[in-house]
XYZ file of C-alpha atoms in Angstrom:
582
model
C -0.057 -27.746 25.374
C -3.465 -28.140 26.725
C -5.019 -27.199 23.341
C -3.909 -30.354 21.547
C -5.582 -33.302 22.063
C -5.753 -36.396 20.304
C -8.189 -35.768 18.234
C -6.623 -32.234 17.302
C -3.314 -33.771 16.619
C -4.740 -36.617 13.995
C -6.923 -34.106 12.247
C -3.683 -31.954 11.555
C -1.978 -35.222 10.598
C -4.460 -36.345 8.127
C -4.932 -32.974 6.795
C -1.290 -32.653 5.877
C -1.040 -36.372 4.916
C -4.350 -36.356 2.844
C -3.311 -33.417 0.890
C 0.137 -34.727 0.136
C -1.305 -38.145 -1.119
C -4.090 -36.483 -3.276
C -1.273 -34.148 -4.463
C 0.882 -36.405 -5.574
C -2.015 -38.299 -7.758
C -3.267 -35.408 -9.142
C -0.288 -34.383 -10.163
C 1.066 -37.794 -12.091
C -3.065 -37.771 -13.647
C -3.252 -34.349 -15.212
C -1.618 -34.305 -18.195
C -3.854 -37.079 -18.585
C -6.831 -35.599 -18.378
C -5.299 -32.301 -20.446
C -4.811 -30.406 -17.091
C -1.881 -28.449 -17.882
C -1.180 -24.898 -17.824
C 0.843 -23.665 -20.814
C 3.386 -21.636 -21.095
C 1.649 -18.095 -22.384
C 3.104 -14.652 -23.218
C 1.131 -12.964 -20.165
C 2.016 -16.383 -17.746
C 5.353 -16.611 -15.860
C 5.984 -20.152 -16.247
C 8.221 -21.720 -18.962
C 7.032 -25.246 -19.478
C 3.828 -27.322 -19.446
C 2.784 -27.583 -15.914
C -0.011 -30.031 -14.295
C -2.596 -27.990 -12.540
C -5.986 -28.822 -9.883
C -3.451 -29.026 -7.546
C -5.992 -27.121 -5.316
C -8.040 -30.513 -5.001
C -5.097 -31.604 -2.824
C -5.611 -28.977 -0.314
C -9.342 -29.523 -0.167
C -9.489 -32.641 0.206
C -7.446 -32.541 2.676
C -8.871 -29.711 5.001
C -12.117 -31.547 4.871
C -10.575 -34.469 6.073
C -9.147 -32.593 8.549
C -12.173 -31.269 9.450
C -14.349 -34.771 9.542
C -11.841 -35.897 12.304
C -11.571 -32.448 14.475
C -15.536 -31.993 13.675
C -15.315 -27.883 15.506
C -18.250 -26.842 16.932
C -19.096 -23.223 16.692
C -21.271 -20.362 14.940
C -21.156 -20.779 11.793
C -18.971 -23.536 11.054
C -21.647 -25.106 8.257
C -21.759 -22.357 6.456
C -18.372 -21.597 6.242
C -17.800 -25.245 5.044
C -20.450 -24.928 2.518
C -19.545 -21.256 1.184
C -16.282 -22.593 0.822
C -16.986 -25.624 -1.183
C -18.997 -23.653 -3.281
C -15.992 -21.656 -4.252
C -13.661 -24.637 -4.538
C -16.510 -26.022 -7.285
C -16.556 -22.576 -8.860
C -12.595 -22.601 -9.333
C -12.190 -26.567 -10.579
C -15.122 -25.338 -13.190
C -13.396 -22.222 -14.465
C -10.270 -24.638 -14.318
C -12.006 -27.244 -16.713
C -14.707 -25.160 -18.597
C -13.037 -21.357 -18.018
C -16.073 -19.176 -16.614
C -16.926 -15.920 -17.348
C -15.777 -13.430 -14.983
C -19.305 -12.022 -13.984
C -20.194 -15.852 -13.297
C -17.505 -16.048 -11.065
C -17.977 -12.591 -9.194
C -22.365 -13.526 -8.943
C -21.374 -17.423 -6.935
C -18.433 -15.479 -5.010
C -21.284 -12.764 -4.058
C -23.297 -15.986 -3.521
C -20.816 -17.735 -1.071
C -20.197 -14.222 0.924
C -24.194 -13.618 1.621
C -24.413 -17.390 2.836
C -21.583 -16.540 5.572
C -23.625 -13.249 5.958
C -26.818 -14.928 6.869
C -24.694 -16.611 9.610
C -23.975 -13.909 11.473
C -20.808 -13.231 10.623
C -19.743 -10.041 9.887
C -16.660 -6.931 9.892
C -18.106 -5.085 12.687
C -16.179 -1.922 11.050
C -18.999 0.739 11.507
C -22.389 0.997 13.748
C -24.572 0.025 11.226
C -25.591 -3.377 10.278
C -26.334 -2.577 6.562
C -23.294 -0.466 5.823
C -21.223 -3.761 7.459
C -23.040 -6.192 5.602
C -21.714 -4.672 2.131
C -18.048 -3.803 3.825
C -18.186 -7.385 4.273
C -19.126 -8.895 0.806
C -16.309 -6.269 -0.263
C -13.951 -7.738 2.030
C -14.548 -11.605 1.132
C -14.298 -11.133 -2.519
C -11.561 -8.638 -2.623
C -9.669 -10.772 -0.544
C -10.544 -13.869 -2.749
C -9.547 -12.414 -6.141
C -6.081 -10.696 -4.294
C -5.077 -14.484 -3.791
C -6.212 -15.667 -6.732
C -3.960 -12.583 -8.488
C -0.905 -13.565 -5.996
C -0.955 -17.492 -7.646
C 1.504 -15.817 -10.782
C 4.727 -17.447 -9.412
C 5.819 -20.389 -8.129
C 4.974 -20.817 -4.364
C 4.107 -17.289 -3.540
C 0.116 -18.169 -2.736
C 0.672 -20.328 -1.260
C 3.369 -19.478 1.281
C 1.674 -16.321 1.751
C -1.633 -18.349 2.369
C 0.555 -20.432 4.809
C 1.653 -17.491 6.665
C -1.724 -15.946 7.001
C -3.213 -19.228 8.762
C -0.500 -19.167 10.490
C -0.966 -15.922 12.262
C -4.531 -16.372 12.713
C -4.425 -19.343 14.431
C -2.369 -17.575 17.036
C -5.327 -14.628 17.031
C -7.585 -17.820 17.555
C -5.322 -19.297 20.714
C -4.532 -15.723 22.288
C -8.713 -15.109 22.231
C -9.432 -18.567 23.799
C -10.984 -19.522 20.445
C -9.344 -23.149 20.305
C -12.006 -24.852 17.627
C -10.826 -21.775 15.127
C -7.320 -22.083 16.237
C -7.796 -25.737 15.344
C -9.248 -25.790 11.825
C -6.903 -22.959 11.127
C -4.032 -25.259 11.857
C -5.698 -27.631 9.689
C -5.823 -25.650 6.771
C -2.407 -24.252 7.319
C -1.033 -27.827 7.213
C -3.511 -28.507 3.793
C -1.308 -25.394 2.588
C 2.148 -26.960 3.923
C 1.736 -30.955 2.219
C 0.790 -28.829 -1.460
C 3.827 -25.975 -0.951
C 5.970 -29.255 -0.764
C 4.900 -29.638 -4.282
C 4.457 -26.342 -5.207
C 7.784 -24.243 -4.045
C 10.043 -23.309 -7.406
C 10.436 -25.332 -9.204
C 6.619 -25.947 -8.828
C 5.398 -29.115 -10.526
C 2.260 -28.649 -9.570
C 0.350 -25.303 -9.991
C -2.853 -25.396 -7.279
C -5.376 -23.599 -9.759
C -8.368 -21.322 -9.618
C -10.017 -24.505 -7.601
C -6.847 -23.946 -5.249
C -6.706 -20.071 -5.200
C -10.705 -19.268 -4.718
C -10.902 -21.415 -1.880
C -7.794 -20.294 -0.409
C -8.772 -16.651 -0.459
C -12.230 -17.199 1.075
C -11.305 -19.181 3.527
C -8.774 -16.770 4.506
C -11.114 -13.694 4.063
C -13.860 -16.012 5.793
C -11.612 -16.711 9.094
C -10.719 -12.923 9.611
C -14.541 -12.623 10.648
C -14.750 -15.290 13.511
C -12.485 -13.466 15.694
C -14.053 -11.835 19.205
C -11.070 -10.100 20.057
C -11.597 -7.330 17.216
C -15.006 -6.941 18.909
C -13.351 -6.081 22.429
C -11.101 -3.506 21.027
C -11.070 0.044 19.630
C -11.918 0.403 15.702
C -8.373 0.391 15.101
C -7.543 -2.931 16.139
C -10.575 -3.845 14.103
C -9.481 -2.231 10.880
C -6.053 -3.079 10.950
C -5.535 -6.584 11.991
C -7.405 -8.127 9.235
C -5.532 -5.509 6.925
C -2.208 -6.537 8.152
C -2.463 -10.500 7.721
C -3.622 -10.143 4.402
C -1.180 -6.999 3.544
C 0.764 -8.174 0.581
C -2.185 -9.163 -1.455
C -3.571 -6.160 -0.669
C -0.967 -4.285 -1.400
C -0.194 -6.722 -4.663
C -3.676 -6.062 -6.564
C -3.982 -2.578 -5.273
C -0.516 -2.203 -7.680
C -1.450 -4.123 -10.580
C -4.942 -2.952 -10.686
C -3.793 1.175 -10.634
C -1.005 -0.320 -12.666
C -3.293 -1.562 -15.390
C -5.777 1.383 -14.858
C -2.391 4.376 -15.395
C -1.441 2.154 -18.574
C -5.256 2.245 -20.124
C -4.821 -1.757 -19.834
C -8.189 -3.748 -18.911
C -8.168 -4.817 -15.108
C -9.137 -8.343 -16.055
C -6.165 -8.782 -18.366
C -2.981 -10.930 -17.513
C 0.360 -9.817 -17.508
C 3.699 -10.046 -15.799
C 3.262 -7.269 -13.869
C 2.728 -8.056 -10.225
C 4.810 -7.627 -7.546
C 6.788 -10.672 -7.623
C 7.183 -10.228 -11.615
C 8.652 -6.681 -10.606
C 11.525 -7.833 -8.471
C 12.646 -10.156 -10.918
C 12.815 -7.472 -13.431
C 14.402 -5.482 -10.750
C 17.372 -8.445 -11.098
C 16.416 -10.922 -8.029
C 15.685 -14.842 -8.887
C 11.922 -16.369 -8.341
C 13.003 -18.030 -5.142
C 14.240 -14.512 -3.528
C 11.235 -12.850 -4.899
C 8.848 -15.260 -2.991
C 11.213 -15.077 0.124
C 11.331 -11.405 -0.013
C 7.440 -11.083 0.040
C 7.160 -13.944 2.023
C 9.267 -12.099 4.928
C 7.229 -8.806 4.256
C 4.018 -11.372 5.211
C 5.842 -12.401 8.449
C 6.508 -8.540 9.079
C 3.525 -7.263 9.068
C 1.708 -10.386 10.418
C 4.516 -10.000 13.643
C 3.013 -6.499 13.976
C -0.343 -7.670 13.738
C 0.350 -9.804 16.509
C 1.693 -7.104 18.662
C -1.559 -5.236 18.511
C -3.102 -7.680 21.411
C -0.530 -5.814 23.634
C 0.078 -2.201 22.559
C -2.167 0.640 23.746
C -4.168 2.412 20.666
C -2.012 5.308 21.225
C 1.043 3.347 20.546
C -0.599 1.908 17.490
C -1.255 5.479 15.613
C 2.507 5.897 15.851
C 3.726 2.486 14.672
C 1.170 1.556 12.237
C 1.670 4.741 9.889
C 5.646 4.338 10.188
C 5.012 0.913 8.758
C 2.369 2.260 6.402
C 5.108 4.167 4.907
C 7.811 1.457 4.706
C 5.273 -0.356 2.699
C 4.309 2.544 0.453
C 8.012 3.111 -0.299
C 8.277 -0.741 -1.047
C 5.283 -0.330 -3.267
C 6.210 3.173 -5.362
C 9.811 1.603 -5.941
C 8.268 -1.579 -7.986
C 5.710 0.954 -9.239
C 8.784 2.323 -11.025
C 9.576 -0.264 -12.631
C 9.017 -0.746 -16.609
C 7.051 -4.034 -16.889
C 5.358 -3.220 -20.146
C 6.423 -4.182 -23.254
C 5.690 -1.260 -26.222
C 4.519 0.994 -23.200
C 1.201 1.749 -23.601
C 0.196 5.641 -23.513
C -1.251 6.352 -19.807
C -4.553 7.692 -19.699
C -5.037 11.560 -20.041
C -6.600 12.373 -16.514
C -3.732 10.061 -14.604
C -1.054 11.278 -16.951
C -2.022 14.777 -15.961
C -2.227 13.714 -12.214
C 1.251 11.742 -12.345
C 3.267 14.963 -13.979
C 1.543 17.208 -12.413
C 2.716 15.318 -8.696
C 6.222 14.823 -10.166
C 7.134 17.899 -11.153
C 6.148 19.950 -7.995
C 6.966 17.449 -5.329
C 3.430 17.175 -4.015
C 3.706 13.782 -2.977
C 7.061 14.602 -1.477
C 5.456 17.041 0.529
C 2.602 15.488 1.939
C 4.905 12.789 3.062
C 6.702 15.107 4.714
C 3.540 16.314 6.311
C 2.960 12.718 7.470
C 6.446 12.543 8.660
C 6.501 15.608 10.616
C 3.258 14.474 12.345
C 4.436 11.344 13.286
C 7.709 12.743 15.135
C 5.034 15.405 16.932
C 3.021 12.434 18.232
C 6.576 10.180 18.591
C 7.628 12.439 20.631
C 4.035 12.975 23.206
C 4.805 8.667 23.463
C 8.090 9.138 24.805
C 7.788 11.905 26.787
C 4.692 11.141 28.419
C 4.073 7.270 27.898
C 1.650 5.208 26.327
C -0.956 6.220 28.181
C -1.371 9.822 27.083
C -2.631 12.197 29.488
C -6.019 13.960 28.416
C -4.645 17.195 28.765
C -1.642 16.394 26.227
C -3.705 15.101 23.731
C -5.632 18.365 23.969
C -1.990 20.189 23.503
C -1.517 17.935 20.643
C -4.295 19.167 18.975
C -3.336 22.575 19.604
C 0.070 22.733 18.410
C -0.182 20.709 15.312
C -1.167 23.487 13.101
C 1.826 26.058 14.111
C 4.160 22.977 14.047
C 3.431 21.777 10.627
C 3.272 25.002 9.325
C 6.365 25.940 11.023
C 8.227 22.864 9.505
C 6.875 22.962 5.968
C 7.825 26.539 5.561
C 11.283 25.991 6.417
C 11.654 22.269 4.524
C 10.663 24.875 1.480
C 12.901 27.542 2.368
C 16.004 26.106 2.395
C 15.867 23.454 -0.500
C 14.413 20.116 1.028
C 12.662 19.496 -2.591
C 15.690 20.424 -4.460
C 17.560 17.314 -4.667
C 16.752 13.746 -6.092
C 15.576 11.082 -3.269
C 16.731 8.025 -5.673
C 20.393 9.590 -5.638
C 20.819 10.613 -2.315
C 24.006 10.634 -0.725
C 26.158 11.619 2.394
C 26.378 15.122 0.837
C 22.599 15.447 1.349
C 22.724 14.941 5.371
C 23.685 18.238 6.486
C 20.856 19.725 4.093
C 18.312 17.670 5.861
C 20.209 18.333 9.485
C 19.711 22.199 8.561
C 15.720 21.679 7.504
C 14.885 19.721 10.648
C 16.800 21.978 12.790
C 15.649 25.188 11.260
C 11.940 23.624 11.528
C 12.213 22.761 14.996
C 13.818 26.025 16.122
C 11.353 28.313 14.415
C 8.387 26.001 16.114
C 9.731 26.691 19.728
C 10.573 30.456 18.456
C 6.836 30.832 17.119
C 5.401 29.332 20.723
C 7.270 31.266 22.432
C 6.465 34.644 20.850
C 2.954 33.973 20.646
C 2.633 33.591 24.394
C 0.319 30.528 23.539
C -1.109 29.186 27.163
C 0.093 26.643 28.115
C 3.162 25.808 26.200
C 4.764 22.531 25.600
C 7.242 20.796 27.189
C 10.590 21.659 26.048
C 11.257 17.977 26.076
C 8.637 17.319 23.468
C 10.318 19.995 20.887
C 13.487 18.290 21.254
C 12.277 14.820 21.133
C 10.066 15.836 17.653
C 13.552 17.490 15.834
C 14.966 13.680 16.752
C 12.617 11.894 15.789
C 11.976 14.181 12.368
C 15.161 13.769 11.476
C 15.399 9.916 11.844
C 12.038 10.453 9.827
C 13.056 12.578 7.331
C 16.608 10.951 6.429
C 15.292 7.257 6.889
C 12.684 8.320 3.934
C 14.740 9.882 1.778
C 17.435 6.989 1.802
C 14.789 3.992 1.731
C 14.800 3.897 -1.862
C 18.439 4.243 -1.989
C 19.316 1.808 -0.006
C 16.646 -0.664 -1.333
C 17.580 -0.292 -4.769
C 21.497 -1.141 -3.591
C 20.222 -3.867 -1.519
C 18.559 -5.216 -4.775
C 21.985 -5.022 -6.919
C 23.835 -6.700 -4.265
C 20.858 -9.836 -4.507
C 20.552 -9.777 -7.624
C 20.455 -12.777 -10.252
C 23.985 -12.041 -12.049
C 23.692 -14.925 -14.573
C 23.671 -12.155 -17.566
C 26.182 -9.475 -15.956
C 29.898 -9.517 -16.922
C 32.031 -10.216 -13.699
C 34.527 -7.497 -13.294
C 37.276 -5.921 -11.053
C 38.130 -1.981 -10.721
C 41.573 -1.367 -10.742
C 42.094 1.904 -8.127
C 40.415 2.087 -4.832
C 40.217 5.910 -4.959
C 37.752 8.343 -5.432
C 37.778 7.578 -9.398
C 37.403 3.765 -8.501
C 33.993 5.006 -6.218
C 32.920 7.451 -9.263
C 32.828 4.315 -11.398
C 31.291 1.550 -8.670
C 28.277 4.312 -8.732
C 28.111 4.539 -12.365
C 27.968 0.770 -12.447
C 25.324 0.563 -10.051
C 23.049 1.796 -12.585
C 23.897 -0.789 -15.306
C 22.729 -4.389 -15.004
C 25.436 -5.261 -17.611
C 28.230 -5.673 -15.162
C 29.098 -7.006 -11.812
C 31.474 -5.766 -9.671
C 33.128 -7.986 -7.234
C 35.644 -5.995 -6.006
C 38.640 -3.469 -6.074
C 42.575 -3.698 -7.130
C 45.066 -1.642 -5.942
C 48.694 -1.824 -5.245
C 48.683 0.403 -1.894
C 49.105 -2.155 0.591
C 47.577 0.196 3.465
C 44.410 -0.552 1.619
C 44.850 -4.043 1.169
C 41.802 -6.583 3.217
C 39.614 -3.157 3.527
C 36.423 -2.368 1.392
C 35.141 0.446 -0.199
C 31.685 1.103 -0.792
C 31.037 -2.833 0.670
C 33.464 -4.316 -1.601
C 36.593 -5.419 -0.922
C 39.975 -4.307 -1.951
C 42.427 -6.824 -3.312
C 46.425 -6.554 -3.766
C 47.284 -6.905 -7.777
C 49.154 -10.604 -6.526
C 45.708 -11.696 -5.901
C 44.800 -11.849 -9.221
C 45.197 -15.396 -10.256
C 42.889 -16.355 -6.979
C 40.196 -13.374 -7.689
C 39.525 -14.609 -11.598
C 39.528 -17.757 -10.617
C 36.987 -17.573 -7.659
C 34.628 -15.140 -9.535
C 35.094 -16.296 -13.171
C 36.057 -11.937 -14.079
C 36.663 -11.373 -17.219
C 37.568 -7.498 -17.614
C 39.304 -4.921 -15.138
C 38.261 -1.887 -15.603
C 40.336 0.836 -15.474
C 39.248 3.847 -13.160
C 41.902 6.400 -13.931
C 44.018 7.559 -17.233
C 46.637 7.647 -15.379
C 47.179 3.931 -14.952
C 49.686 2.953 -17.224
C 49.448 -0.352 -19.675
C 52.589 -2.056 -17.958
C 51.456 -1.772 -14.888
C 50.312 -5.405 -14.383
C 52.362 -7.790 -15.339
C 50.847 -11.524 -13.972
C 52.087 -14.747 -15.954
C 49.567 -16.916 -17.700
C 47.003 -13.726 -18.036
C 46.693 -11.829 -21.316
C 45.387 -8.233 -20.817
C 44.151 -6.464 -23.767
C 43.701 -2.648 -23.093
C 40.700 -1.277 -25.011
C 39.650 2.214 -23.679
C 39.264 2.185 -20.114
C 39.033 -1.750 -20.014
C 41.588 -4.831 -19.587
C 40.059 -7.655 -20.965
C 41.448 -10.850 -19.612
């Protein structure tokens, strides 16, 4: 612990005290002074809620700061770029700016850092950085500022972020950064006390714009990314700021598709989306919130990993998160859909109907495995010479692979209703791929030739590849039933754990309007098992199941269930269709 001193320890005190105190006083003298956001048809919230609660967290970072007073290049300016933004945010708060007055100060703010010396050192030349870098700080800013639509999710995420980087900051020796990091992290902590649903306190655009810069602002500071290769550069400020990223990038192409103006609200974010997808606010923020600590973990990981290592894992979790992002891309979140604009409506059919997309996943996929496999055959540390067979093979192998994925009905089926019936299909593909690749080596009589170990390692790792893909979506979209908020759906019980009582638990898994808890059956043998993750009750359960779960219908998943077949005292049981309503 020899990075906490005294003077370390009451800064973070009085930054997390200080922020509570002026939190809690802003928030009993808003409504006072007419600070309140109202409920609105493009807001989230449902009643009148005080806002500035962003003058909470300032004031208590800067008197954080006053006490740990950190000495290093470019500590003034960041201070005073930051404040500027704060002001900008309480006036568009009070007054409501206009939004090229907003973006001139924020280009204002990022120029002053500029002048400081501190820059993305993302290419060789100092111009070409310098704009990469006002990019950076004001994307960055208005990605937070979008993420403040639900309660708690800035600033947890925000929390998380300053989290990570202040290990970045400790791990590169940098203790002032680490420091004031910590500092603004506990700023973040005293207003989330306030601010996690049910908020009753929102932190503003004052809160928001200074968040975002300061985030975007401590991302520059680091020397580590200076040490290593231009991956670690690009990706580790990337990765702690992923789900904003990833959150505007969606609403903005979002709004774009839909012919809707950027700068217009609506409940169409990410957090917004798993709602509608049936989860509660709290396990919306949660669920983001954990994708934060994933990628932020794997951002940490980069201070020990080889760059070779890093070109495998980072596009494997490129693709988790692209999956994450296409399924709430699916998901309806406009009311009166608006017609999509001709040259993306083209695009979007046009990439449906012949599987491109599929395909050049599959192209990513199949390169992955390739390299995969080099990494475990040969180590991190690749070997010049395999590199160089890398390079050489890649061509026949993907060509190889493709041909064969097309050949014997890869694109044929549905990925959002794959099953178990699907897995030999893609066991075929990957095997017929792989086979044909060593085939096509070998008859070629390429010099030299790879190691058999690598073909067998890149079918293996396809295949994990390949059927992982295709049943993400699956498996996240059950995942999402099972967690969902089931205040609106009917609780219900099938009666018949066969294969018509599975035909039906599918067919509800598409409708919102029930919730299954479980099975009924009268075959003892089945009795304390589960079927499709649900468990199967005896019929002399019934009292205790309806009364635990609150069901109200059975539903009946064969004709040839007779009406006399359940015969419980104190339970009515109307038969109507393929339904017993209790």
């Amino acid at each position: 612990m020899q990075y906490f001193h005294f003077r370390e320890i009451s800064s973070i005190v009085t930054a997390f005290a200080g922020a509570w105190l002026v939190t809690f006083e802003v928030r009993h003298w808003a409504p006072r002074w007419g600070m309140v956001a109202k409920p609105r048809a493009d807001r989230w919230h449902a009643r009148p809620t005080p806002l500035l609660g962003g003058i909470g967290i300032y004031c208590g970072f800067v008197a954080g700061w006053l006490i740990l007073r950190p000495h290093f290049p470019g500590a003034l300016a960041l201070l005073l770029s930051a404040t500027l933004l704060f002001a900008v945010g309480l006036a568009d708060d009070i007054w409501t700016l206009k939004p090229y007055s907003k973006l001139t100060l924020q280009m204002l703010a990022a120029i002053v850092l500029i002048f400081s010396h501190q820059i993305l050192p993302w290419t060789p030349f100092r111009l070409l950085n310098d704009l990469l870098t006002v990019f950076w700080l004001i994307g960055v800013t208005n990605a937070i500022n979008l993420l403040d639509n639900m309660d708690g999710l800035a600033s947890g995420i925000a929390l998380l972020a300053c989290g990570f980087q202040a290990l970045f900051f400790l791990q590169n020796h940098q203790t002032a950064l680490a420091m004031l990091t910590l500092v603004l992290a506990c700023a973040i902590a005293a207003f989330l006390v306030f601010n996690f649903p049910p908020a009753s306190i929102f932190m503003g655009d004052c809160g928001s714009l200074f968040l975002g810069f300061m985030l975007a602002s401590l991302t520059l500071f680091s020397n580590w990314q200076r040490s290593r290769g231009l991956a670690a550069v690009l990706i580790v400020p990337v990765l702690i700021m992923l789900v904003p990223i990833v959150d505007t990038s969606l609403v903005t192409l979002s709004r774009i598709f839909h012919g809707r103006a950027i700068t217009q609200g609506g409940r169409d974010h990410s957090s917004h989306r798993l709602v509608a997808l049936g989860l509660n606010e709290r396990s919306a923020v949660l669920l983001l919130m954990g994708l934060a600590g994933l990628s932020g973990s794997l951002a940490l990981l980069l201070h020990y990993m080889r760059e070779e290592v890093l070109y495998f894992l980072i596009p494997c979790f490129a693709v988790l998160v692209l999956f994450f992002a296409i399924r709430l891309g699916m998901v309806r979140v406009y009311s009166g859909q608006a017609p999509i604009n001709a040259p993306f409506a083209f695009l979007m059919e046009f990439t449906y109907r012949k599987r491109i997309l599929e395909v050049l996943l599959d192209l990513v996929l199949m390169a992955l495995a390739y390299f995969g496999a080099f990494l475990l055959r040969f180590g991190a540390h690749l070997p010049a010479s395999q590199l160089r067979l890398f390079d050489h093979y890649i061509p026949l192998l993907l060509s190889c692979e493709l041909l064969v994925f097309l050949l014997l009905g890869m694109y044929s089926n549905l990925w959002r209703q794959i099953c178990i019936e699907d897995v030999p299909l893609i066991i075929r593909c990957v095997a017929g791929g792989t086979l044909l690749f060593g085939a096509s080596m070998l008859l070629l009589q390429t010099r030299p030739r790879l190691s058999l170990a690598v073909v067998i390692l890149n079918g293996i790792l396809l295949l994990l590849l390949a059927g992982g893909s295709r049943a993400a979506l699956r498996l996240y979209s059950i995942w999402l039933r099972r967690h969902a908020d089931r205040k609106a759906a009917i609780p219900v019980l099938i009666y018949g754990a066969g294969q018509g009582g599975e035909l039906m638990l599918r067919e509800l898994e598409n409708r919102r309007h029930y919730f299954p808890v479980g099975f009924l059956d009268d075959d003892v043998r089945k009795t304390g098992r589960r079927l499709r993750g649900l468990p199967i009750y005896h019929p002399r359960e019934l009292h205790r199941i309806v009364s635990e779960y609150a069901v109200q219908e059975i539903l009946i998943s064969s004709a040839a269930i007779a009406d006399d077949c359940l015969e419980y005292p104190g339970l009515r049981l109307r038969r109507a269709g393929p339904v017993w309503t209790l």
